[in-house]
């Protein structure tokens, strides 16, 4: 049996009614705050995400669904033959080529200058899995050819791998060779969007949306991250998000925008009846604050990083701020003692943050300051926030967001300060008290055709009622009356309308209220009114 892929799921009725209820409420709120919908593609160029979310983030390093699009096949063979040509004189005549049957299969095993080399040819580095494969090869090789000793492992790339892959290769004793291939054109690397801010900012630049002044945009749609699935965490999940972005002259930088977004979120959660949420608020400062902060973190990490997990050891070198994303319990006491970003904010950032807080207080939105909240994406500057909810368990962040004042520039656009958020819709639905049953619209009436030829009459009646926005479900003339009644109550219909030969002749139909048991005969022309008045 073919099943839905791990981390993805089908949303079925009646649950979908709950999703629609949420989305309708959200659209209503967005409307009164004058937000308008944007729909960006579900896949984008990979570099959009690596440049905005950040090369060293968990999302980009480990979680993206990325593939080389188009004519990639046959390229590894071209790389292989180019490599063989390049090393022509050095490859021993006794060289052997082998494959690891039915196990991990590198592209080549060859004796080069007296050393055994296991080489894998990669068109482009995709992620850490590439290097992890080598570990498997090493094990499989030792098992398959115990007499050969420890060969040299080599990864051959057509493009410079990311700094992280080089770092990891080195740590695993794997050599990396970047090979020039005549006529090489990089294939298009595409990625299923892991989040939507990057796509919105790309669209802002592409369509010169600054001409419109301040853009207040919202989106609802699926996002994709290869995370370990658990309650509230999926590989295909849904976000409801919004972005306020525009040229500085449109007021996009103002703390008033931040406060408006946060107040909107409080209103939205309240409107949905979600209680006991907590707004955690921080400022992550501007790039110059962060440079000083990163330096301080590096220094503070130096003497202790040896005791931390391998991810943190890498982060300490490449992007110390990301150490705060660590979930390893043993590392937490160390992280707890690291310097706080709040000590590094410059005067304008401090003032901006204070103004946000003042407005929030004046509109009565409660918040908690948390200067360890740095968010798992690199593009943030100044205000960063999360709303958490106790009932969600481990995955308690119902939404997150913040300011990203330099993001447009880093994607080649003009200065366009912005702030936004994304709600995890899956988690929002989990936190709802409302039940799917309560929000689903049940049939107003079940139309029960009774006897041969009555399907026709029932269809005519259904068409008439539905035109008047009456939810009507149609039975079948082959059903006995008992079965029609059973089906109607199973569906939760309020009324049942009997359409038999006698009724059609008389032009008046038996209408029974399934709750009260009351039955009346209603002339055709009065049906709509009667069914409505009975609601
Ligand atoms: P994020 O914190 O990565 O931010 O995601 C926002 C929310 O999406 C999370 O708080 C969570 O509720 C939900 N979420 C994330 N991953 C999963 C998952 N695997 N399964 C279920 N829900 C998940 C962003 O994505 C930013 N783009 C938000 C933003 C917009 N910042 C500025 N503008």
XYZ file of C-alpha atoms and ligand atoms in Angstrom:
568
model
C 0.000 0.000 0.000
C 1.316 3.432 -0.873
C 1.084 5.784 2.068
C 1.586 9.521 2.532
C 5.287 10.343 2.891
C 6.654 10.581 6.450
C 6.055 14.025 7.883
C 3.216 14.786 5.455
C -0.443 14.129 6.100
C -3.881 14.271 4.620
C -6.249 16.783 6.114
C -9.697 15.259 5.987
C -13.204 16.435 6.774
C -14.352 17.375 9.352
C -10.873 18.710 10.305
C -10.679 20.734 7.113
C -13.708 22.697 8.381
C -11.536 23.825 11.287
C -8.785 24.904 8.890
C -11.293 26.851 6.823
C -12.727 28.428 9.960
C -9.221 29.601 10.950
C -8.407 30.872 7.478
C -11.687 32.757 7.178
C -11.155 34.427 10.564
C -7.584 35.303 9.627
C -8.632 36.819 6.304
C -11.214 38.932 8.153
C -8.568 40.249 10.532
C -6.118 40.952 7.715
C -8.834 42.867 5.920
C -9.443 45.305 8.746
C -5.693 45.895 9.092
C -5.564 46.589 5.341
C -3.329 43.653 4.414
C -3.548 42.128 0.935
C -2.772 38.628 -0.217
C 0.387 37.639 -2.066
C 0.980 34.173 -3.566
C 4.534 33.292 -4.405
C 5.720 30.017 -5.988
C 6.216 26.941 -3.862
C 9.725 26.429 -5.232
C 12.449 28.965 -5.802
C 16.133 29.048 -6.654
C 18.111 27.477 -3.829
C 20.349 30.501 -3.411
C 17.360 32.668 -2.493
C 17.136 30.729 0.764
C 20.854 30.231 1.401
C 21.422 33.965 0.993
C 18.486 35.114 3.100
C 17.840 32.464 5.744
C 21.619 31.876 5.960
C 24.106 29.169 4.925
C 24.820 28.097 8.482
C 21.257 27.810 9.740
C 19.664 24.445 10.456
C 17.056 25.158 7.800
C 19.554 25.640 4.978
C 22.140 23.133 6.180
C 19.872 20.222 6.972
C 16.242 20.760 6.218
C 15.692 21.902 2.659
C 14.238 19.814 -0.136
C 16.641 20.672 -2.900
C 17.229 19.148 -6.296
C 19.122 19.845 -9.482
C 16.582 20.628 -12.102
C 16.805 19.600 -15.727
C 19.570 17.974 -17.691
C 21.743 16.631 -14.897
C 21.983 13.054 -16.085
C 25.236 11.908 -17.635
C 27.155 14.670 -15.967
C 28.841 12.451 -13.404
C 30.200 10.336 -16.281
C 31.642 13.463 -17.877
C 33.238 14.410 -14.548
C 34.620 10.922 -14.144
C 36.240 10.824 -17.580
C 37.606 14.356 -17.179
C 39.133 13.312 -13.869
C 40.640 10.134 -15.388
C 42.158 12.185 -18.217
C 43.577 14.695 -15.780
C 45.309 11.984 -13.776
C 46.200 9.846 -16.796
C 49.915 9.432 -16.098
C 49.481 8.924 -12.369
C 46.989 6.120 -12.413
C 48.829 2.809 -12.038
C 48.579 0.301 -14.876
C 47.527 -2.226 -12.288
C 44.711 0.093 -11.307
C 41.466 -1.549 -10.542
C 37.993 -0.212 -10.673
C 35.460 -1.601 -8.366
C 32.055 -0.910 -7.089
C 30.560 -1.785 -3.760
C 27.940 -4.210 -4.825
C 24.508 -3.546 -3.345
C 25.905 -1.220 -0.754
C 27.077 2.337 -0.851
C 28.522 2.951 -4.310
C 31.166 5.555 -4.897
C 31.856 6.437 -8.489
C 35.416 5.144 -8.607
C 38.053 3.167 -6.761
C 41.484 3.596 -8.325
C 45.162 3.282 -7.484
C 46.716 6.671 -7.880
C 50.446 7.208 -7.298
C 50.533 4.050 -5.223
C 47.584 5.053 -3.028
C 44.165 3.604 -3.112
C 41.634 6.369 -3.760
C 37.882 6.100 -3.330
C 36.366 8.985 -5.227
C 32.840 10.273 -5.420
C 31.839 12.739 -8.100
C 29.349 15.404 -7.222
C 27.974 17.957 -9.535
C 27.334 20.235 -6.650
C 27.290 20.009 -2.877
C 23.796 19.725 -1.629
C 24.076 19.235 2.108
C 25.748 17.394 4.902
C 24.364 14.056 3.702
C 27.031 14.083 0.988
C 29.780 13.850 3.573
C 27.876 11.464 5.775
C 27.756 9.021 2.871
C 31.526 8.832 2.993
C 31.346 7.347 6.459
C 29.148 4.595 5.082
C 31.515 4.014 2.163
C 34.433 3.737 4.526
C 32.692 1.073 6.565
C 31.438 -0.801 3.513
C 34.881 -0.677 1.920
C 36.633 -2.057 4.985
C 34.151 -4.936 5.066
C 34.340 -5.690 1.344
C 38.116 -5.376 0.920
C 39.695 -6.015 4.316
C 43.101 -6.662 2.728
C 43.352 -3.256 1.060
C 44.068 -1.090 4.111
C 42.677 2.408 4.590
C 42.144 4.150 1.266
C 42.086 7.866 0.709
C 38.587 9.304 0.329
C 38.026 12.060 -2.139
C 35.020 14.166 -3.054
C 35.268 15.758 -6.476
C 33.046 18.767 -7.086
C 32.303 20.778 -10.196
C 31.728 23.842 -8.031
C 33.271 25.182 -4.874
C 31.435 23.500 -1.972
C 30.078 25.611 0.864
C 32.470 26.498 3.660
C 30.519 24.202 5.895
C 30.966 21.169 3.637
C 34.711 21.869 3.464
C 34.803 22.124 7.227
C 32.924 18.864 7.636
C 35.069 17.089 5.024
C 38.200 18.118 6.835
C 36.803 16.962 10.155
C 36.056 13.549 8.603
C 39.440 13.149 6.888
C 37.965 13.493 3.412
C 39.823 15.356 0.659
C 37.976 17.750 -1.571
C 38.928 18.481 -5.155
C 37.230 21.136 -7.246
C 37.642 20.216 -10.895
C 37.236 22.469 -13.871
C 35.010 20.909 -16.471
C 35.192 22.320 -19.991
C 31.858 23.808 -20.990
C 30.437 23.357 -17.518
C 27.215 25.184 -16.855
C 25.943 25.002 -13.313
C 22.607 23.216 -13.245
C 19.693 25.032 -11.749
C 19.374 24.158 -8.117
C 15.813 24.503 -6.871
C 14.308 24.216 -3.413
C 10.824 23.734 -2.004
C 10.261 26.844 0.081
C 11.085 26.259 3.761
C 9.557 29.646 4.592
C 7.957 32.521 2.721
C 9.699 35.756 3.738
C 12.508 35.224 1.230
C 9.989 34.675 -1.587
C 8.041 37.806 -0.658
C 11.175 39.951 -0.584
C 12.271 38.443 -3.916
C 8.892 39.383 -5.361
C 9.154 42.885 -3.829
C 12.431 43.416 -5.681
C 11.361 41.696 -8.904
C 8.146 43.714 -9.241
C 9.570 46.974 -7.857
C 6.890 47.027 -5.212
C 8.521 50.092 -3.623
C 6.525 52.109 -6.166
C 3.475 51.260 -4.065
C 4.997 52.704 -0.891
C 4.353 50.549 2.144
C 3.307 47.003 1.222
C 1.218 45.069 3.714
C 1.091 41.534 2.403
C -0.139 38.248 3.769
C 0.053 34.618 2.641
C -1.378 31.247 3.574
C 0.290 28.139 2.244
C 2.501 25.071 2.599
C 6.182 25.157 3.527
C 8.649 22.274 3.542
C 11.388 21.334 5.992
C 13.041 17.949 6.452
C 12.682 17.877 10.227
C 12.140 14.903 12.511
C 8.354 14.593 12.531
C 6.494 14.715 15.831
C 3.336 16.299 17.214
C 3.186 19.847 15.850
C 6.180 19.303 13.578
C 5.751 18.154 10.009
C 7.785 18.084 6.831
C 4.992 19.718 4.908
C 3.382 22.261 7.185
C 1.308 25.374 6.660
C 2.052 28.946 7.516
C -0.147 31.984 7.767
C 2.230 34.886 7.462
C 2.429 38.581 6.803
C 5.131 41.019 5.779
C 5.163 44.814 5.999
C 7.847 46.099 3.665
C 8.609 49.319 1.824
C 11.149 52.064 1.262
C 12.268 53.887 4.428
C 10.261 56.945 3.278
C 7.058 54.877 3.649
C 7.606 54.538 7.384
C 8.630 50.895 7.092
C 11.344 51.336 9.698
C 9.097 52.826 12.341
C 8.547 51.043 15.671
C 4.861 51.707 15.015
C 4.943 48.970 12.336
C 6.388 46.474 14.821
C 3.755 47.320 17.405
C 0.953 47.134 14.839
C 2.045 43.639 13.778
C 2.208 42.447 17.378
C -1.157 43.976 18.241
C -2.664 42.347 15.145
C -1.355 38.976 16.332
C -2.786 39.425 19.814
C -6.148 40.344 18.262
C -6.043 37.366 15.946
C -5.264 34.828 18.673
C -7.934 36.346 20.922
C -10.488 36.283 18.125
C -9.792 32.585 17.569
C -10.323 31.991 21.266
C -6.744 30.948 21.884
C -6.010 31.708 25.508
C -2.857 31.746 27.580
C -0.426 32.663 24.874
C 2.832 34.378 25.778
C 4.542 36.966 23.622
C 8.315 36.757 24.008
C 10.087 39.826 22.752
C 13.699 40.730 22.040
C 15.835 42.997 19.925
C 18.700 41.361 18.049
C 20.159 44.752 17.125
C 21.599 45.895 13.823
C 24.552 44.393 11.913
C 27.169 46.453 13.745
C 25.773 45.450 17.149
C 25.809 41.871 16.017
C 29.409 41.988 14.816
C 30.477 43.079 18.301
C 28.187 40.507 19.864
C 29.472 37.692 17.648
C 33.012 38.629 18.619
C 32.089 38.480 22.303
C 30.375 35.128 21.766
C 33.416 33.748 19.966
C 35.615 34.756 22.847
C 33.274 33.356 25.445
C 32.915 30.092 23.520
C 36.608 29.514 22.914
C 37.459 27.895 26.252
C 34.232 25.840 26.504
C 33.320 24.874 22.948
C 35.303 21.604 23.196
C 32.647 20.334 25.627
C 29.777 21.165 23.288
C 28.035 19.198 20.529
C 29.592 19.052 17.062
C 26.971 21.444 15.662
C 27.953 24.040 18.260
C 31.637 23.490 17.541
C 30.949 24.346 13.925
C 28.667 27.267 14.794
C 31.263 28.715 17.169
C 33.542 29.154 14.152
C 31.115 30.036 11.380
C 28.220 31.866 13.052
C 28.322 31.951 16.867
C 24.812 33.412 17.162
C 23.453 30.074 15.924
C 24.714 28.379 19.117
C 21.441 29.591 20.648
C 19.546 27.234 18.306
C 21.129 24.259 20.100
C 18.663 21.879 21.722
C 21.219 19.502 23.293
C 20.461 19.472 27.054
C 24.115 19.124 28.086
C 25.018 22.328 26.232
C 22.369 24.474 27.908
C 24.295 25.374 31.090
C 27.116 26.668 28.866
C 24.747 28.616 26.633
C 23.031 30.078 29.707
C 26.289 31.771 30.720
C 27.045 33.352 27.333
C 26.832 37.143 26.928
C 23.393 38.537 26.079
C 22.579 40.572 22.960
C 20.832 43.194 25.113
C 24.239 44.323 26.373
C 25.351 45.113 22.831
C 22.511 47.234 21.390
C 23.547 50.666 20.145
C 21.538 53.762 21.042
C 19.220 53.854 17.975
C 18.382 50.134 18.371
C 17.766 50.495 22.080
C 15.478 53.462 21.444
C 13.607 51.668 18.653
C 13.017 48.714 20.943
C 11.806 50.942 23.779
C 9.314 52.652 21.472
C 7.907 49.289 20.372
C 7.392 48.376 24.021
C 5.781 51.715 24.849
C 3.163 51.344 22.116
C 2.456 47.772 23.158
C 1.889 48.892 26.732
C -0.409 51.677 25.612
C -2.585 49.290 23.587
C -2.558 46.735 26.374
C -0.667 43.874 24.737
C 1.300 41.910 27.328
C 4.808 40.699 26.575
C 7.837 39.169 28.227
C 11.363 40.270 27.406
C 13.664 37.383 26.525
C 17.149 38.380 25.478
C 18.084 34.825 24.557
C 15.542 34.768 21.764
C 17.565 35.140 18.554
C 15.376 33.114 16.115
C 16.772 30.411 13.841
C 17.075 32.522 10.686
C 19.924 34.898 9.867
C 17.993 37.776 8.315
C 16.639 39.300 11.506
C 17.558 42.712 12.827
C 16.125 44.637 15.771
C 12.706 43.314 16.903
C 12.400 39.515 17.115
C 9.501 37.699 18.730
C 7.700 34.434 19.287
C 4.265 33.601 20.647
C 4.257 30.396 22.639
C 1.374 28.324 23.892
C 1.527 25.889 26.794
C -0.837 23.268 25.376
C 1.453 22.527 22.442
C 4.112 20.598 24.358
C 7.648 20.541 22.981
C 6.776 22.414 19.787
C 5.315 25.334 21.699
C 6.096 28.170 19.277
C 2.801 28.930 17.629
C 4.369 31.675 15.567
C 7.552 33.647 15.120
C 8.775 36.724 13.361
C 10.724 39.909 13.434
C 12.324 42.711 11.515
C 14.651 42.127 8.550
C 15.876 45.587 7.600
C 18.885 44.508 5.512
C 17.330 41.536 3.700
C 16.356 43.327 0.497
C 19.901 44.688 0.047
C 21.421 41.277 0.643
C 19.291 39.957 -2.240
C 20.410 42.794 -4.504
C 17.423 45.092 -3.928
C 17.141 48.642 -2.590
C 16.855 49.530 1.065
C 13.492 48.126 2.174
C 13.074 47.722 5.911
C 10.449 45.165 6.797
C 8.852 43.201 9.565
C 6.686 40.123 9.504
C 5.654 36.896 11.105
C 4.543 33.399 10.273
C 2.042 31.397 12.268
C 2.349 27.613 12.170
C -1.196 26.863 11.052
C -0.919 23.189 12.060
C -0.052 24.317 15.592
C -2.707 27.003 15.615
C -5.342 24.392 14.798
C -3.965 22.134 17.567
C -4.330 24.990 20.055
C -7.946 25.732 19.132
C -10.618 24.881 21.636
C -13.237 24.869 18.942
C -14.070 21.396 17.651
C -14.264 20.544 13.993
C -17.816 19.332 14.494
C -18.910 22.659 15.912
C -17.673 24.722 12.967
C -18.723 22.375 10.206
C -21.943 23.324 8.469
C -24.233 20.323 8.559
C -26.928 19.730 5.916
C -30.049 21.799 6.516
C -32.115 19.188 4.772
C -31.825 15.626 3.533
C -33.970 15.029 0.481
C -35.301 11.482 0.394
C -36.728 10.374 -2.971
C -39.144 7.540 -2.395
C -39.718 5.070 -5.241
C -38.944 4.818 -8.956
C -38.749 8.057 -10.930
C -38.357 10.208 -7.804
C -34.590 10.951 -8.274
C -35.637 13.369 -11.024
C -38.042 15.254 -8.764
C -35.581 15.267 -5.865
C -32.853 16.697 -8.124
C -35.155 19.546 -9.175
C -35.965 20.370 -5.565
C -32.314 20.199 -4.489
C -31.329 22.585 -7.268
C -33.959 25.071 -6.147
C -33.036 24.906 -2.451
C -29.279 25.110 -3.052
C -29.775 28.258 -5.113
C -31.073 29.781 -1.899
C -27.940 28.782 0.039
C -29.648 25.885 1.738
C -27.259 22.986 2.364
C -29.098 20.053 0.827
C -27.998 16.411 0.641
C -29.625 14.090 -1.865
C -30.630 10.505 -1.176
C -31.495 7.888 -3.751
C -34.812 6.483 -4.983
C -33.596 2.927 -4.358
C -33.302 3.618 -0.602
C -36.107 2.464 1.649
C -37.515 5.177 3.899
C -35.772 3.645 6.942
C -32.383 3.838 5.239
C -33.030 7.459 4.228
C -33.789 8.378 7.841
C -30.671 6.604 9.051
C -28.471 8.311 6.473
C -29.986 11.709 7.274
C -29.308 11.430 10.987
C -25.799 10.074 10.396
C -25.066 13.179 8.351
C -26.457 15.385 11.106
C -29.167 16.826 8.836
C -31.713 18.954 10.639
C -34.662 18.132 8.399
C -35.726 15.382 6.073
C -37.866 16.078 3.026
C -39.845 13.168 1.607
C -40.309 13.184 -2.155
C -42.794 10.473 -3.139
C -45.261 10.166 -5.995
C -48.170 11.407 -3.842
C -46.237 14.463 -2.676
C -45.259 15.365 -6.205
C -48.843 15.044 -7.372
C -50.145 17.163 -4.486
C -47.316 19.732 -4.901
C -46.753 19.570 -1.157
C -43.986 17.678 0.660
C -43.575 16.031 4.026
C -40.873 17.865 5.996
C -39.805 16.322 9.268
C -37.612 17.899 11.918
C -35.243 15.156 12.999
C -34.611 16.739 16.389
C -38.155 17.542 17.516
C -39.913 14.870 15.463
C -42.413 17.465 14.248
C -43.693 16.768 10.730
C -45.539 19.170 8.461
C -46.685 19.199 4.872
C -45.185 22.185 3.016
C -46.256 23.427 -0.433
C -43.387 23.582 -2.933
C -43.439 27.385 -3.060
C -43.000 27.716 0.710
C -40.169 25.204 1.154
C -37.295 27.683 1.112
C -38.914 29.913 3.677
C -39.931 27.038 5.933
C -36.493 25.395 5.874
C -34.837 28.719 6.626
C -37.189 29.658 9.420
C -36.559 26.324 11.055
C -32.797 26.998 11.474
P 9.911 30.221 11.740
O 10.067 30.512 13.198
O 10.938 29.379 11.109
O 9.831 31.627 11.023
O 8.492 29.564 11.487
C 7.309 30.199 11.950
C 6.367 29.198 12.564
O 6.109 28.143 11.639
C 6.887 28.492 13.797
O 6.706 29.291 14.957
C 6.012 27.250 13.835
O 4.764 27.550 14.425
C 5.809 26.958 12.361
N 6.695 25.864 11.940
C 7.997 25.917 11.619
N 8.466 24.699 11.285
C 7.423 23.847 11.400
C 7.245 22.440 11.184
N 8.232 21.669 10.757
N 6.013 21.906 11.412
C 4.985 22.678 11.838
N 5.093 24.003 12.040
C 6.292 24.582 11.827
C 9.651 31.806 9.671
O 9.353 30.932 8.917
C 9.764 33.239 9.237
N 9.614 33.295 7.777
C 8.735 34.115 9.919
C 8.830 35.536 9.511
C 8.060 36.183 8.613
N 9.744 36.394 9.929
C 9.545 37.553 9.334
N 8.546 37.435 8.526
